[in-house]
Amino acid sequence: MLEPPTHQPSTDPAAAWRLILDRLHGRIDETTLELWLEPLHAVAHQDDTLLLAGPPHLVRWARDRCTPLLTEVAQSCRVAGAIAWIEASAGELAAAPPTRHAGDRRSSATPPAWATIPGQAGAAGDRRMAEPAEPEALQVGDPIDPELTFETFVIGHSNRLAHGAALQVAELPATVFNPLLICGPPGTGKTHLLHAIANYVAQTAPHLHVHLCTSEGFVNDFTGALRNRRIGDFKDHLRGADVLLVDDVQFLAGKDKTEEEFFHTFNALERSGAQLVLTSDQPPHELGTLSERLRDRFASGLVVEVERPDDALRRIYVARRAAQELETPAERANLSHLADRVTDGIRTLEGAILSTIAYRSLTGRELDQALVDDVVRRLYPAKKAKGARERPTIRKVQDVVCAAFELDHDTLVGPGRAAAVSWPRQIAMYLARTHTEASLPAIARAFNRRDHTTVMHAVSRVTEQIDRDPTLHSQVAGLVDKLR
């Protein structure tokens, strides 16, 4: 029987960690690497275990999301067989050797006295030890989208006040507007502003613990913590946040236990001086299905509304996306007509842009005025007649793909990775992105994926294959016809 290879790690934990960081380039996005992993310190390397230390908010975030990947990389480059974690104070970390720069050769073979790996003498009573936890119990919150920043947010009359309030909160957390509630119709940039705040704080004040989630994510994480008997860890994580950002709080309604937990979390964070930023589709006084005490809390700070984008904002947005996606001035000019034809939110406008580009790719047609008119007529009529066809739902997309590939729904949205399942799943994600009004996170949830970057990868891959394969062109076009 073959035995697994043993690791022969360096006695220098800093060198081992530098090698792991080098191997991570290309496997995760550079923003995550720079903001969340490079600031960590490797402080001990004993019994084939590499001990990583950092401020509590960094350790919790990296431990809950990156332990499996870091362990895999450590094993593949033969520097360690396991990863362990410990939270450290600023003073303790100041004495530990940095691992950010490959040129730093200071040895750390002798670990600090406080750097004790779990399972060794004295570790059991150390309350700071952060052993790898069960992912479903502690993987709370949503990842921050590095593309959704204040720089990429298009400002117009309809959202200028909300943008200004969000920027001030990001610059001075818990100082100016607290809580801040941004309300308005779907697709008007509320989620973008939440991520922009998170990105800004993460870059300018990395010592702060930022927690971002949807209300649905809060519900799922709360019920998961109850199920796994980790409610204490859940509360510690949420109430240890310096900045809490929650999207679509209206969906907390009707869930009594969750509403109560959120109410107590809100109060605890307010008492601790944390910044709270919330979004909803309506102002607090119109959220009648929520408890009165929550509505009162939401209305206790600044409430700003965002409206559907005006003509100028839509034109700016389409011009920016055209510059990103199209090469010729003629195609960009033709795409600009969408700004006058699709007058709903930015999300709907983005769907129109993606649909137009997809139709060009699927049909081989030139992106001219006729193609734009065709897309708008099929999918975005200015006024729908009574009984007119609505845009397909994600479930409709899934059903069409399941029928085409002879799969059942549970298999399509399940964890299977075989090509016979993963390829239809990617096509379904592509169609959901280009032919429904659903956001990336909503599509990810519909396919039981925690991270919407999976959807982004699927859209990119299918788009690339469609451009290369005429047969796939016609197959996907046939699926599009069945969605109508």
XYZ file of C-alpha atoms in Angstrom, residues 38-481:
444
model
C -0.154 39.048 2.854
C -0.525 40.980 6.147
C -0.565 37.687 8.092
C 2.576 36.457 9.871
C 3.908 32.907 9.968
C 5.141 32.645 13.558
C 5.797 28.949 14.152
C 6.391 25.743 12.215
C 6.274 22.587 14.283
C 5.032 19.035 13.806
C 4.284 19.700 10.120
C 1.905 22.556 11.048
C 2.380 26.179 10.003
C 0.947 28.676 12.494
C -0.376 31.928 11.016
C -1.026 34.989 13.176
C -2.703 38.325 12.633
C -5.235 40.798 13.988
C -8.522 39.127 14.977
C -10.525 40.389 11.984
C -7.903 39.161 9.492
C -7.516 35.775 11.144
C -11.260 35.161 11.325
C -11.827 36.128 7.709
C -8.911 34.124 6.303
C -9.472 31.113 8.563
C -13.142 30.781 7.678
C -12.640 31.146 3.920
C -9.107 30.106 3.020
C -8.005 27.244 5.290
C -8.710 24.435 2.755
C -6.936 26.289 -0.079
C -3.922 27.228 2.058
C -3.617 23.657 3.318
C -3.748 22.331 -0.242
C -1.052 24.750 -1.421
C 1.148 24.080 1.622
C 0.971 20.357 0.943
C 1.550 20.705 -2.797
C 4.744 22.718 -2.294
C 5.767 20.418 0.586
C 6.236 23.068 3.253
C 3.537 21.928 5.703
C 0.777 19.415 6.120
C -1.642 21.625 8.035
C -2.443 25.256 8.783
C -3.311 26.602 12.241
C -4.333 30.080 13.324
C -3.854 32.418 16.264
C -5.134 35.924 16.944
C -2.423 38.320 18.105
C -2.211 41.860 19.393
C -0.468 44.669 17.546
C 2.420 44.566 20.020
C 2.932 40.849 19.559
C 2.841 41.151 15.784
C 5.312 44.031 15.807
C 7.896 41.651 17.249
C 7.135 38.929 14.699
C 9.049 38.877 11.383
C 7.017 40.095 8.395
C 6.428 37.801 5.443
C 5.132 40.328 2.948
C 8.372 40.807 1.035
C 10.305 37.920 -0.418
C 13.583 39.714 0.227
C 13.156 39.587 3.992
C 15.466 36.835 5.224
C 15.124 37.218 8.964
C 14.740 33.804 10.474
C 11.882 32.961 12.787
C 12.856 29.423 13.657
C 12.304 30.228 17.327
C 8.624 31.167 17.667
C 7.403 33.826 20.103
C 6.318 32.533 23.494
C 2.667 33.239 22.694
C 2.764 31.308 19.393
C 1.577 27.875 20.519
C 0.233 25.429 17.960
C -3.029 23.651 18.915
C -2.460 20.307 20.589
C 0.851 21.286 22.161
C 1.444 22.010 25.813
C -0.408 25.038 27.050
C -2.573 25.405 24.001
C -5.803 24.106 25.461
C -6.314 27.070 27.711
C -5.334 29.752 25.198
C -8.559 31.552 24.312
C -6.967 33.117 21.219
C -6.338 29.872 19.418
C -8.208 29.753 16.143
C -8.188 26.175 14.932
C -9.741 25.447 11.530
C -13.478 25.384 12.123
C -16.330 23.617 10.419
C -16.932 25.724 7.310
C -20.720 25.687 7.360
C -20.797 26.959 10.934
C -18.328 29.819 10.590
C -18.349 30.825 6.917
C -20.570 33.802 7.572
C -20.993 36.850 5.397
C -20.437 37.446 1.702
C -17.165 38.162 -0.100
C -16.499 41.757 -1.056
C -16.602 42.284 -4.818
C -13.379 44.174 -5.687
C -14.999 45.565 -8.854
C -17.717 47.432 -6.961
C -15.906 50.545 -5.772
C -16.644 54.254 -5.550
C -14.482 54.702 -8.655
C -16.677 52.373 -10.735
C -19.957 53.808 -9.431
C -21.656 56.070 -11.981
C -22.996 59.207 -10.283
C -26.078 61.097 -11.417
C -28.917 63.171 -10.039
C -30.818 60.047 -8.975
C -28.089 58.709 -6.675
C -25.843 61.664 -5.811
C -27.093 62.019 -2.224
C -26.768 58.295 -1.510
C -23.266 58.239 -3.004
C -22.186 61.214 -0.893
C -23.546 59.696 2.314
C -21.921 56.331 1.591
C -18.559 57.965 0.880
C -18.656 59.958 4.118
C -19.490 56.824 6.094
C -16.585 54.990 4.436
C -14.196 57.837 5.219
C -15.388 58.305 8.823
C -17.057 55.110 10.075
C -19.405 55.539 13.052
C -18.804 59.298 13.027
C -21.264 60.986 10.674
C -24.373 58.944 9.777
C -25.120 55.917 11.915
C -27.067 53.937 10.989
C -27.241 54.755 7.285
C -30.183 53.271 5.379
C -30.141 53.433 1.566
C -33.522 52.630 0.052
C -34.872 52.464 -3.473
C -36.097 50.158 -6.257
C -34.084 47.107 -7.350
C -31.195 47.726 -9.711
C -30.434 51.293 -8.642
C -26.953 50.777 -7.176
C -27.641 50.060 -3.502
C -25.592 46.862 -3.460
C -22.784 48.594 -5.350
C -22.574 51.262 -2.639
C -22.391 48.634 0.118
C -19.455 46.927 -1.587
C -17.845 50.297 -2.295
C -17.936 51.117 1.424
C -16.483 47.701 2.256
C -13.676 48.065 -0.290
C -12.821 51.587 0.861
C -12.663 50.659 4.552
C -10.672 47.494 3.820
C -8.077 49.537 1.933
C -7.858 52.600 4.165
C -8.450 51.026 7.587
C -7.481 47.341 7.315
C -7.454 47.010 11.099
C -11.250 47.327 11.112
C -13.415 44.200 10.904
C -15.863 44.668 8.012
C -18.790 42.252 7.711
C -20.973 42.339 4.589
C -23.992 40.118 3.991
C -27.452 39.983 2.493
C -30.429 39.533 4.783
C -30.866 36.091 3.228
C -27.249 35.317 4.063
C -27.820 36.487 7.633
C -30.820 34.152 7.914
C -28.912 31.196 6.453
C -25.845 31.769 8.627
C -27.994 32.177 11.736
C -29.970 28.989 11.127
C -26.751 27.150 10.226
C -25.175 28.259 13.491
C -28.233 27.039 15.396
C -28.153 23.715 13.581
C -24.451 23.202 14.267
C -24.673 24.473 17.849
C -22.270 27.308 17.077
C -24.546 30.226 17.876
C -21.946 31.631 20.270
C -19.368 31.794 17.474
C -21.948 33.398 15.190
C -22.746 36.109 17.718
C -19.080 36.744 18.492
C -18.287 37.158 14.805
C -21.176 39.506 14.015
C -20.925 41.559 17.171
C -17.178 41.874 16.768
C -17.667 43.818 13.531
C -16.532 47.418 13.293
C -18.595 47.955 10.142
C -21.736 45.897 9.419
C -23.271 46.143 5.933
C -26.570 44.331 5.300
C -28.335 44.248 1.928
C -32.123 43.959 1.457
C -33.189 44.074 5.107
C -36.849 43.864 4.035
C -36.374 40.108 3.633
C -35.899 39.693 7.379
C -39.663 40.108 7.730
C -41.720 37.146 8.896
C -38.822 35.328 10.562
C -39.399 36.024 14.241
C -36.263 34.418 15.686
C -34.060 35.952 13.016
C -35.628 39.385 13.498
C -34.986 39.121 17.225
C -31.358 38.092 16.700
C -30.807 40.925 14.229
C -32.409 43.389 16.654
C -30.025 42.348 19.435
C -27.048 42.384 17.035
C -28.027 45.891 15.906
C -28.230 47.100 19.509
C -24.940 45.455 20.507
C -23.077 47.014 17.582
C -24.642 50.407 18.197
C -23.506 50.297 21.831
C -19.995 49.266 20.815
C -19.665 52.196 18.410
C -19.744 50.165 15.187
C -20.973 51.585 11.878
C -24.166 50.082 10.423
C -25.219 50.485 6.787
C -28.410 48.884 5.496
C -30.316 48.778 2.219
C -33.982 48.111 1.520
C -36.447 48.537 -1.310
C -38.609 50.926 0.737
C -38.202 53.548 3.487
C -38.550 52.268 7.077
C -42.117 53.498 7.560
C -43.241 51.456 4.534
C -41.662 48.197 5.737
C -44.885 47.205 7.454
C -44.080 43.499 7.574
C -41.041 44.141 9.783
C -41.433 44.540 13.524
C -41.987 48.090 14.717
C -38.871 48.066 16.863
C -36.674 47.190 13.867
C -38.313 49.890 11.745
C -37.642 52.376 14.520
C -33.979 51.354 14.638
C -33.629 51.656 10.867
C -35.134 55.149 10.924
C -32.962 56.356 13.804
C -30.105 57.518 11.558
C -29.890 58.933 8.040
C -32.302 57.562 5.429
C -31.428 58.358 1.797
C -33.330 57.278 -1.287
C -32.006 56.326 -4.703
C -34.259 56.674 -7.719
C -34.263 54.997 -11.074
C -31.441 56.408 -13.231
C -32.199 59.467 -15.320
C -31.307 59.858 -19.005
C -27.877 61.342 -18.362
C -26.869 58.614 -15.924
C -27.992 55.858 -18.271
C -25.996 57.362 -21.145
C -22.863 57.632 -19.019
C -23.264 54.029 -17.884
C -23.773 52.628 -21.380
C -20.837 54.653 -22.724
C -18.563 53.262 -20.028
C -19.656 49.662 -20.634
C -19.376 50.083 -24.406
C -15.786 51.271 -24.016
C -15.054 48.159 -21.966
C -16.761 45.612 -24.233
C -16.623 46.927 -27.805
C -13.764 47.883 -30.092
C -15.235 50.011 -32.876
C -16.758 53.497 -32.477
C -19.707 52.450 -34.652
C -20.653 49.555 -32.380
C -20.289 51.739 -29.304
C -22.546 54.370 -30.839
C -25.185 51.778 -31.698
C -25.103 50.318 -28.193
C -25.659 53.794 -26.762
C -29.260 53.689 -28.029
C -30.038 51.293 -25.167
C -29.843 54.228 -22.759
C -32.957 55.708 -24.370
C -34.828 52.427 -24.725
C -34.235 50.682 -21.377
C -35.351 53.072 -18.674
C -35.514 50.809 -15.624
C -32.675 50.334 -13.145
C -28.998 49.910 -13.899
C -29.294 46.157 -13.387
C -31.886 45.927 -16.166
C -29.744 48.160 -18.352
C -26.739 45.927 -17.709
C -28.868 42.947 -18.734
C -29.748 44.713 -21.973
C -26.078 45.379 -22.689
C -25.111 41.760 -22.029
C -28.055 40.474 -24.078
C -27.147 42.665 -27.044
C -23.543 41.501 -27.008
C -24.682 37.892 -26.576
C -27.102 38.153 -29.514
C -24.312 39.528 -31.681
C -22.121 36.587 -30.706
C -24.854 33.953 -31.059
C -26.179 35.123 -34.408
C -23.011 36.458 -35.994
C -24.838 39.684 -36.803
C -23.255 43.098 -36.818
C -24.025 45.179 -33.740
C -26.075 47.782 -35.547
C -29.233 49.732 -34.761
C -31.387 46.873 -36.061
C -29.839 44.396 -33.622
C -30.326 46.774 -30.699
C -33.959 47.287 -31.714
C -34.451 43.531 -31.985
C -33.076 42.895 -28.505
C -35.195 45.643 -26.971
C -38.318 44.460 -28.788
C -37.814 40.866 -27.642
C -36.732 41.389 -24.067
C -37.265 44.979 -22.962
C -40.439 46.426 -24.487
C -41.018 49.987 -23.309
C -44.641 49.193 -22.500
C -45.836 45.656 -22.032
C -49.279 44.890 -23.303
C -51.583 43.042 -20.980
C -50.626 39.388 -21.018
C -47.296 40.112 -22.730
C -44.398 37.769 -22.108
C -42.308 38.503 -19.018
C -38.572 37.912 -18.855
C -37.721 34.316 -17.880
C -36.952 33.387 -14.307
C -33.851 31.529 -13.172
C -36.003 28.445 -12.579
C -37.277 28.650 -16.163
C -33.669 28.732 -17.387
C -32.802 25.738 -15.218
C -35.802 23.759 -16.473
C -34.957 24.449 -20.128
C -31.326 23.390 -19.633
C -32.342 20.285 -17.668
C -34.666 19.217 -20.492
C -32.006 19.824 -23.140
C -29.317 17.845 -21.317
C -31.630 15.244 -19.732
C -30.752 16.174 -16.163
C -32.947 16.548 -13.117
C -33.008 19.856 -11.265
C -31.280 18.569 -8.119
C -28.357 17.290 -10.181
C -27.994 20.581 -12.045
C -27.784 22.640 -8.847
C -25.921 19.988 -6.862
C -22.203 19.674 -6.116
C -21.370 17.296 -8.986
C -18.266 18.233 -10.976
C -18.426 15.739 -13.832
C -18.332 17.412 -17.240
C -21.786 16.028 -18.071
C -23.150 18.123 -15.200
C -20.771 21.072 -14.824
C -20.977 22.165 -18.480
C -24.814 22.324 -18.574
C -24.664 24.134 -15.228
C -22.324 26.749 -16.691
C -24.599 27.210 -19.702
C -27.550 27.670 -17.352
C -25.623 30.273 -15.341
C -24.735 32.073 -18.577
C -28.364 32.144 -19.708
C -29.533 33.263 -16.271
C -27.073 36.147 -16.388
C -27.879 37.245 -19.945
C -31.644 36.620 -20.052
C -33.004 37.256 -16.551
C -32.949 40.317 -14.329
C -31.300 38.394 -11.489
C -28.088 39.687 -9.921
C -24.898 37.625 -9.741
C -25.412 36.777 -6.029
C -29.025 35.760 -6.727
C -27.920 33.441 -9.539
C -25.233 31.945 -7.308
C -27.811 31.230 -4.610
C -30.181 29.641 -7.124
C -27.399 27.190 -8.032
C -26.422 26.596 -4.386
C -23.100 28.389 -4.874
C -21.898 30.590 -2.044
C -19.641 32.827 -4.134
C -20.938 34.670 -7.208
C -17.473 34.532 -8.799
C -18.485 30.999 -9.858
C -21.192 32.575 -12.007
C -18.753 35.128 -13.414
C -16.379 32.316 -14.409
C -19.217 30.380 -16.065
C -20.352 33.411 -18.090
C -16.789 34.085 -19.216
C -16.147 30.476 -20.227
C -19.410 29.993 -22.133
C -18.996 33.325 -23.930
C -15.493 32.307 -25.005
C -16.661 28.890 -26.256
C -19.595 30.403 -28.156
C -17.178 32.649 -30.036
C -15.074 29.635 -31.037
C -17.668 26.936 -31.724
C -20.389 27.474 -34.396
C -22.215 24.333 -33.244
C -22.436 25.662 -29.716
C -23.665 28.940 -31.237
C -26.730 27.239 -32.640
C -27.295 25.062 -29.557
C -27.400 28.038 -27.209
C -29.541 29.992 -29.662
C -32.010 27.101 -29.552
C -32.104 27.282 -25.769
C -32.712 31.032 -25.981
C -35.700 30.407 -28.271
